[in-house]
PDB file of C-alpha atoms in Angstrom:
ATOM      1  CA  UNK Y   1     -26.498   3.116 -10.906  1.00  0.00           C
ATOM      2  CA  UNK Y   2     -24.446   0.609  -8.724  1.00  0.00           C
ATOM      3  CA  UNK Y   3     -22.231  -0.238  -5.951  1.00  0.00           C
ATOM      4  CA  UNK Y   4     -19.233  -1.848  -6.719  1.00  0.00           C
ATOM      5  CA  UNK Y   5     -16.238  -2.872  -4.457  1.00  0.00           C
ATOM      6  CA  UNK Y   6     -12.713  -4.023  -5.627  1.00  0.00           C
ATOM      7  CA  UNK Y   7     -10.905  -6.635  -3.152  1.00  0.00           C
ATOM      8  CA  UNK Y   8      -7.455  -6.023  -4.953  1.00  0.00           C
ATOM      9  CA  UNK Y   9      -4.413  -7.748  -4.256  1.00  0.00           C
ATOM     10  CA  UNK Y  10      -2.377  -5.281  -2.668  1.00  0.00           C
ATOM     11  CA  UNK Y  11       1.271  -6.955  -2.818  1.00  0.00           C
ATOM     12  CA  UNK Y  12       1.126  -9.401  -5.832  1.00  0.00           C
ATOM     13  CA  UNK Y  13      -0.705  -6.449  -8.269  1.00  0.00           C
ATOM     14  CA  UNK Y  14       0.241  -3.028  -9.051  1.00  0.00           C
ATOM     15  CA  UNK Y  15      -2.035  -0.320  -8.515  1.00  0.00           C
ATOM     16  CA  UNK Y  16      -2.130   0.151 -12.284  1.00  0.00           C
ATOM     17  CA  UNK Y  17      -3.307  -3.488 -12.675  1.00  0.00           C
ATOM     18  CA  UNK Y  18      -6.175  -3.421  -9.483  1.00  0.00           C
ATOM     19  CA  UNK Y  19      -7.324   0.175 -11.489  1.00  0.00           C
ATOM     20  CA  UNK Y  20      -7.227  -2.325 -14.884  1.00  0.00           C
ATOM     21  CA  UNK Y  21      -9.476  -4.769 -13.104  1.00  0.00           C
ATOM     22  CA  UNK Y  22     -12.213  -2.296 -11.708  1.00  0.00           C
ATOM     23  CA  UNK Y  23     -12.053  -0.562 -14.910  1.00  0.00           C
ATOM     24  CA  UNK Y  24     -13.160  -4.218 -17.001  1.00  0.00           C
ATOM     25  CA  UNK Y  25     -15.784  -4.335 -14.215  1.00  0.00           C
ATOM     26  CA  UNK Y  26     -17.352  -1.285 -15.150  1.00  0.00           C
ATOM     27  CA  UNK Y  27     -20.069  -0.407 -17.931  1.00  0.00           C
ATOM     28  CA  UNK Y  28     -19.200   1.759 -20.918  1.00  0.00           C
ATOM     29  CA  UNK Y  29     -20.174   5.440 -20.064  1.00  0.00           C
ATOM     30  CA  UNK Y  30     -20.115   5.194 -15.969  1.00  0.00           C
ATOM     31  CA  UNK Y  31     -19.555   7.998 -14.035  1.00  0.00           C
ATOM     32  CA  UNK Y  32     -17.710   7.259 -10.964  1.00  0.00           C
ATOM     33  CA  UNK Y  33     -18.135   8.324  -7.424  1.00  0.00           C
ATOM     34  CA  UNK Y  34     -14.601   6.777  -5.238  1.00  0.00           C
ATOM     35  CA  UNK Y  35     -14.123   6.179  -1.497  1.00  0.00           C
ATOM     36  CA  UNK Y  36     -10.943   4.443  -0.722  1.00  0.00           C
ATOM     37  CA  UNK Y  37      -9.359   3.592   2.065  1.00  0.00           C
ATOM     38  CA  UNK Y  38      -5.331   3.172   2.303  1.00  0.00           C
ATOM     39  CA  UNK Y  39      -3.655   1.761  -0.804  1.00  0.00           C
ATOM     40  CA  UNK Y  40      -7.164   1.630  -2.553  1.00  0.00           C
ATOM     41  CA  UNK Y  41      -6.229   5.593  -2.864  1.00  0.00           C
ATOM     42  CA  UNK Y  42      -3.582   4.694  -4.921  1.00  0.00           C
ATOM     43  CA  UNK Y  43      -5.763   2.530  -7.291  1.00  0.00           C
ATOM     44  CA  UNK Y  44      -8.178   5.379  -7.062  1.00  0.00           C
ATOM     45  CA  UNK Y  45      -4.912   8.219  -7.973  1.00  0.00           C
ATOM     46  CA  UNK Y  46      -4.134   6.215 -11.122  1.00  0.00           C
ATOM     47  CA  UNK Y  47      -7.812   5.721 -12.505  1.00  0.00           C
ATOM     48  CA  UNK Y  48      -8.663   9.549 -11.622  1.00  0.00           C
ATOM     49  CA  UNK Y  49      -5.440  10.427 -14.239  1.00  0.00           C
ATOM     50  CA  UNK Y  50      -6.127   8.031 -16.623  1.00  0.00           C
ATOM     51  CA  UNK Y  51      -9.768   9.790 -16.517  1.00  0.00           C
ATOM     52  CA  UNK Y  52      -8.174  13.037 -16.905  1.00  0.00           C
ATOM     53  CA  UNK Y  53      -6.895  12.331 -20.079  1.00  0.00           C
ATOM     54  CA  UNK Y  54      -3.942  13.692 -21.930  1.00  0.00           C
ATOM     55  CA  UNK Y  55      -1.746  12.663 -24.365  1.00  0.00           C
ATOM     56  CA  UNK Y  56       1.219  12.521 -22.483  1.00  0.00           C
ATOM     57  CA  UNK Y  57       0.009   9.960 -19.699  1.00  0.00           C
ATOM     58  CA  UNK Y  58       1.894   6.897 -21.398  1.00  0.00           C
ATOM     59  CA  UNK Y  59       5.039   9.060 -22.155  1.00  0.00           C
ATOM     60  CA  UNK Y  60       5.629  10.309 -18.860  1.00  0.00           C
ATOM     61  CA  UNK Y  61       5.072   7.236 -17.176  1.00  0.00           C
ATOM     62  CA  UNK Y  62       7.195   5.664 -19.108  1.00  0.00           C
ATOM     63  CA  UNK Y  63      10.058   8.489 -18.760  1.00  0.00           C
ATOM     64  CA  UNK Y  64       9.661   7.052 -15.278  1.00  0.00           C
ATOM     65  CA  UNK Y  65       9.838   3.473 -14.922  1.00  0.00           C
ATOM     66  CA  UNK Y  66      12.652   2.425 -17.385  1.00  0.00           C
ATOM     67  CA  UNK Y  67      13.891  -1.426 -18.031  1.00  0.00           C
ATOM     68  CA  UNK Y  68      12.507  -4.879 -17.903  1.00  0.00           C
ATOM     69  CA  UNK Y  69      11.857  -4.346 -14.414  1.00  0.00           C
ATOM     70  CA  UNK Y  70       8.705  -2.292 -15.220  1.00  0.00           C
ATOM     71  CA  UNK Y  71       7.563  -3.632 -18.737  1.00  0.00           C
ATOM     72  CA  UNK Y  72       4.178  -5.277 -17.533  1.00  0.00           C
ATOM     73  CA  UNK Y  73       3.138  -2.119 -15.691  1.00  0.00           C
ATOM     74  CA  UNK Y  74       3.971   0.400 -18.820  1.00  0.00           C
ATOM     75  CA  UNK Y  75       1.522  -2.043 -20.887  1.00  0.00           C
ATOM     76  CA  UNK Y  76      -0.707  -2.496 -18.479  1.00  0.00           C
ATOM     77  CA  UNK Y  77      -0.641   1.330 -18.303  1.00  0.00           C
ATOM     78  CA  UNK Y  78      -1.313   1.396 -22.221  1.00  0.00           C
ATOM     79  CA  UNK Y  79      -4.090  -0.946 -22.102  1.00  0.00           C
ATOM     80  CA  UNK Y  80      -5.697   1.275 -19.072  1.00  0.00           C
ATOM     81  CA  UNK Y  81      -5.682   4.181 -21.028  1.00  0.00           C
ATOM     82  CA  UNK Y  82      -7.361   2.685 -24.175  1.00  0.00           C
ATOM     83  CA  UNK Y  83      -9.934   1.072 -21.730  1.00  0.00           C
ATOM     84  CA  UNK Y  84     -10.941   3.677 -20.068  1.00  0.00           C
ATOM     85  CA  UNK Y  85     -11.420   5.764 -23.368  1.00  0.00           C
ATOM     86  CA  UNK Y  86     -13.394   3.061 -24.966  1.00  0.00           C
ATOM     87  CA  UNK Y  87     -15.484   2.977 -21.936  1.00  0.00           C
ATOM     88  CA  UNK Y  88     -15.911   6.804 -21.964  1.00  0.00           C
ATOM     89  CA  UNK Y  89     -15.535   6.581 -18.080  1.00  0.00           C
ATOM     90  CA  UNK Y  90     -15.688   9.509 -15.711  1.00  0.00           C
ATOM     91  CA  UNK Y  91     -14.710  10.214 -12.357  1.00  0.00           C
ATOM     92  CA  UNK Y  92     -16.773  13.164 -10.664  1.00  0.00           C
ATOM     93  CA  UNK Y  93     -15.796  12.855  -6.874  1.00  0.00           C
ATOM     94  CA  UNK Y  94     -13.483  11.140  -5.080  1.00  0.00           C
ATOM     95  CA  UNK Y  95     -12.597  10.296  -1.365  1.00  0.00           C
ATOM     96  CA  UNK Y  96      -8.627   9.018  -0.356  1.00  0.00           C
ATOM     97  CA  UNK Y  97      -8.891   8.185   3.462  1.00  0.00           C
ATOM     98  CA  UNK Y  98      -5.815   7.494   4.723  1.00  0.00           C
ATOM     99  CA  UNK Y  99      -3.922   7.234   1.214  1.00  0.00           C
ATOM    100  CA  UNK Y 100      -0.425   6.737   0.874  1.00  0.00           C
ATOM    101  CA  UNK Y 101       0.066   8.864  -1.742  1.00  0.00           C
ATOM    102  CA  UNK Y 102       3.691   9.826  -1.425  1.00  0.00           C
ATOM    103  CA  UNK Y 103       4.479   6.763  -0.481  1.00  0.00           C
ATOM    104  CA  UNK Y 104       4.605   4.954   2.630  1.00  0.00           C
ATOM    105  CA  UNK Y 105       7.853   4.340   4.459  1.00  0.00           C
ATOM    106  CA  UNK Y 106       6.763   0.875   5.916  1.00  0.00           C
ATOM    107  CA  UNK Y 107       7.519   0.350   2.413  1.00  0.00           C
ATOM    108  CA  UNK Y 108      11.046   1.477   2.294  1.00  0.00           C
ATOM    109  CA  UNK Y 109      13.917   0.351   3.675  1.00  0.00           C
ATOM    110  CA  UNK Y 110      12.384   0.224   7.352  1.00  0.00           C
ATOM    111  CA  UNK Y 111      10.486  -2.169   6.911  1.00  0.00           C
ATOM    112  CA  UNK Y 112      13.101  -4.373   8.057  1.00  0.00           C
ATOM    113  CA  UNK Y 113      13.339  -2.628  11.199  1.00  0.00           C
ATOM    114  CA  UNK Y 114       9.148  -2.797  11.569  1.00  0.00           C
ATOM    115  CA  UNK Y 115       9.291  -6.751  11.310  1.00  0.00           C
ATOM    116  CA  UNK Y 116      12.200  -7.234  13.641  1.00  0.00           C
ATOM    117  CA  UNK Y 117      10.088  -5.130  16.204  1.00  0.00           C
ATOM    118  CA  UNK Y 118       7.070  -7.019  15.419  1.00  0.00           C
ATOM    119  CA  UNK Y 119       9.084 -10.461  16.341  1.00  0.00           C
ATOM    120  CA  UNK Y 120      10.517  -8.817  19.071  1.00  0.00           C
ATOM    121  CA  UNK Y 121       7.834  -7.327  20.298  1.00  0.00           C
ATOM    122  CA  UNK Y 122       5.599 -11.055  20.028  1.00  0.00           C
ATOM    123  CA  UNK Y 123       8.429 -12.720  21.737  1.00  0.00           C
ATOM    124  CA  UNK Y 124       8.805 -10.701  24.690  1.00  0.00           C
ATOM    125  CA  UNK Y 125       4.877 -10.884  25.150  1.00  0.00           C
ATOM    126  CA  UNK Y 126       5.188 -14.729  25.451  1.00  0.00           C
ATOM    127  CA  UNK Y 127       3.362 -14.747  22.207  1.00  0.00           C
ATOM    128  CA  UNK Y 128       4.301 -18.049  20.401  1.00  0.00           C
ATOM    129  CA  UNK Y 129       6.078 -16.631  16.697  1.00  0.00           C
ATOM    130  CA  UNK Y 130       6.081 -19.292  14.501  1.00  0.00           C
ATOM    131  CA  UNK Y 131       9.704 -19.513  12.366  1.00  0.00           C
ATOM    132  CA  UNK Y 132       7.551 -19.744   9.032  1.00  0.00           C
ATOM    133  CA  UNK Y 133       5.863 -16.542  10.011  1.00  0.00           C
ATOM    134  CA  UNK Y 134       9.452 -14.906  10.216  1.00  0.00           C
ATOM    135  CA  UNK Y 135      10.714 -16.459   7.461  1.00  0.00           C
ATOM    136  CA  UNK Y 136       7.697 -15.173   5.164  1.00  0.00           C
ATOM    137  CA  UNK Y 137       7.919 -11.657   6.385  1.00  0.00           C
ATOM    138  CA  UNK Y 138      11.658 -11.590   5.779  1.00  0.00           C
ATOM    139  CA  UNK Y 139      10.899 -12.993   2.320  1.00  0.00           C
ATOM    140  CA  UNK Y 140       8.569 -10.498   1.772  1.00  0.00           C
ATOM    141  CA  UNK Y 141      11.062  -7.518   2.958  1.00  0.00           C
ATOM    142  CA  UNK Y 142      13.744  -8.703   0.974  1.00  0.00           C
ATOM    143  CA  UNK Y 143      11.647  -8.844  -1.924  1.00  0.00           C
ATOM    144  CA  UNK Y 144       9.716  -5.628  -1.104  1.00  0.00           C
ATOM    145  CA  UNK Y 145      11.537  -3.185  -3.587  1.00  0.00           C
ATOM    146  CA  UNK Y 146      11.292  -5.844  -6.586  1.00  0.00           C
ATOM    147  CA  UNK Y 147       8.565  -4.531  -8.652  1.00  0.00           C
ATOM    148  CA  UNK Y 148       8.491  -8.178 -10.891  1.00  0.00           C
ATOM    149  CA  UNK Y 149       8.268 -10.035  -7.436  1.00  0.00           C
ATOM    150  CA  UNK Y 150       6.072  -7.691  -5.407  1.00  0.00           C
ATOM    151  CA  UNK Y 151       4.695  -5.280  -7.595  1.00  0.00           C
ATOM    152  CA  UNK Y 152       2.335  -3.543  -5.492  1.00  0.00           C
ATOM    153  CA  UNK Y 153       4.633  -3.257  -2.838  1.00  0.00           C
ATOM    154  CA  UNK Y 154       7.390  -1.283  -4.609  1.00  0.00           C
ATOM    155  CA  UNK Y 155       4.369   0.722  -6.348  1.00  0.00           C
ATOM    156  CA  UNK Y 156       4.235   2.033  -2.415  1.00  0.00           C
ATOM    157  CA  UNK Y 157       7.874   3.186  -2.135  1.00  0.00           C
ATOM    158  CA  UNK Y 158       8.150   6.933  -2.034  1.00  0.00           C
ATOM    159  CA  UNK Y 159      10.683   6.923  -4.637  1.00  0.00           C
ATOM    160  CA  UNK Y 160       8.634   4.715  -7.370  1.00  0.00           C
ATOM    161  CA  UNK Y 161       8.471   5.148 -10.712  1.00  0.00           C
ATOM    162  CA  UNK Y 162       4.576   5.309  -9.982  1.00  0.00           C
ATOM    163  CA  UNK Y 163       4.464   7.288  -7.189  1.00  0.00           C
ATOM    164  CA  UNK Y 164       6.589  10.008  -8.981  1.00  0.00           C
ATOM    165  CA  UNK Y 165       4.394   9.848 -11.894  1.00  0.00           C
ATOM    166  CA  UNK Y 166       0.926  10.372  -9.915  1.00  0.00           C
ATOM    167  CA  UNK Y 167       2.363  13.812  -8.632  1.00  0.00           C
ATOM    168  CA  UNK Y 168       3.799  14.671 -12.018  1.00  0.00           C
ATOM    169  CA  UNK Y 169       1.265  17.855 -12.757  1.00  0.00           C
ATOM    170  CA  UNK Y 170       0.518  18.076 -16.281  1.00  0.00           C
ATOM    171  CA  UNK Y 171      -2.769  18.982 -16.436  1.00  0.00           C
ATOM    172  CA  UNK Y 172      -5.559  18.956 -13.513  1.00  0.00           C
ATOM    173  CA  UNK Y 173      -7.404  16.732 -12.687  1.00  0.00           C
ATOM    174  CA  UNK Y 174     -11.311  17.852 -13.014  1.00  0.00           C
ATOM    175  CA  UNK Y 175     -12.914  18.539  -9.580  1.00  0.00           C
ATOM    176  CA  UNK Y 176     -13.080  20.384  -6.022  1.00  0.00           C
ATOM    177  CA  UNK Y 177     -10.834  19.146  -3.173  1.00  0.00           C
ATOM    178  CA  UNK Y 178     -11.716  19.319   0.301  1.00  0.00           C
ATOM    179  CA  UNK Y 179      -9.706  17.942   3.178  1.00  0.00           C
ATOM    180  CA  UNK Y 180     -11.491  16.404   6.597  1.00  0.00           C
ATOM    181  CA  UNK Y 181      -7.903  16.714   9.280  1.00  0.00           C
ATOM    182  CA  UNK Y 182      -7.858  15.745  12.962  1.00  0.00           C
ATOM    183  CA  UNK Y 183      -5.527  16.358  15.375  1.00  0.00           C
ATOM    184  CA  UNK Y 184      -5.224  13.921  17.938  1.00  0.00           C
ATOM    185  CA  UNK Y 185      -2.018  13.217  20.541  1.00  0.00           C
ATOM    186  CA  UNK Y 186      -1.533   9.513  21.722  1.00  0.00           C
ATOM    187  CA  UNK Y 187      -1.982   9.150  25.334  1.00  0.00           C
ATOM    188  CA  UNK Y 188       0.140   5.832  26.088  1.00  0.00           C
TER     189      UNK Y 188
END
């Protein structure tokens, strides 16, 4: 019995690599209890699968995400699944808050359009923007949908190999869902 808490790299690190590093950090046999929060969900999608079992998790992913692009994450896939079956881990509840699991559109091709409202927005409140504060978030937008430069970035895309593969149903995944919704307007 423990408490353990992942601070993952979210834009450097694929979700299949943070799940990689929380799996190493676990003991052989634990049974798993998850609250995440944002792209932890993600981390938390991928382990709960790779839990799950079946033979075709390496396959399909790999079906997927073709070329050199995504050669580290289809091993790092490989090795995740022998991990977790060496550790006999289990997964018996888990809770996404927030989770982007289709994908996020900040993501995406707006995010382009999010950072130049972000600079716009600092400028016209007489906040000082720094030009190597620009210059890093353009960097990081052009280099948003390169999964060898920003790997858990593009994981996010709604179109990624990784997102598609999460939502491939082969078999399911052990377990009762239950959804907390609010519904809440802005008022400014």
């Amino acid at each position: 019995s423990g408490v353990y808490a992942l601070d993952h790299p979210t834009l450097t690190a694929s979700p299949i690599q943070n799940a990689m590093e929380l799996a190493n950090a676990l003991p052989k046999g634990a049974v798993l209890h998850l609250l995440s929060h944002s792209r932890g969900g993600l981390i938390g999608e991928v382990l709960a699968k790779v839990c799950s079992g079946g033979e075709d998790l390496l396959q399909s992913f790999v079906g997927l995400a073709k070329g050199d692009d995504y050669k580290t994450q289809r091993e790092d896939l490989q090795l995740l699944i022998k991990l977790v079956a060496d550790k006999q881990l289990k997964i018996t509840r888990f809770v996404r808050v927030a989770c982007p699991a289709r994908g996020t559109l900040l993501a995406s091709n707006r995010l382009d359009a999010y950072l130049s409202v972000l600079k716009w927005s600092m400028e016209l409140s007489g906040l000082p923007v720094v030009p190597e504060l620009v210059d890093l978030l353009a960097e990081v937008a052009r280099r948003r949908s390169n999964p060898l430069l920003m790997p858990g970035l593009a994981a996010q895309m709604p179109d990624s190999p990784l997102v598609q593969w999460l939502h491939l149903i082969r078999m399911p995944i052990d377990g009762e869902l239950r959804v907390i919704a609010g519904d809440m307007e802005g008022d400014s």
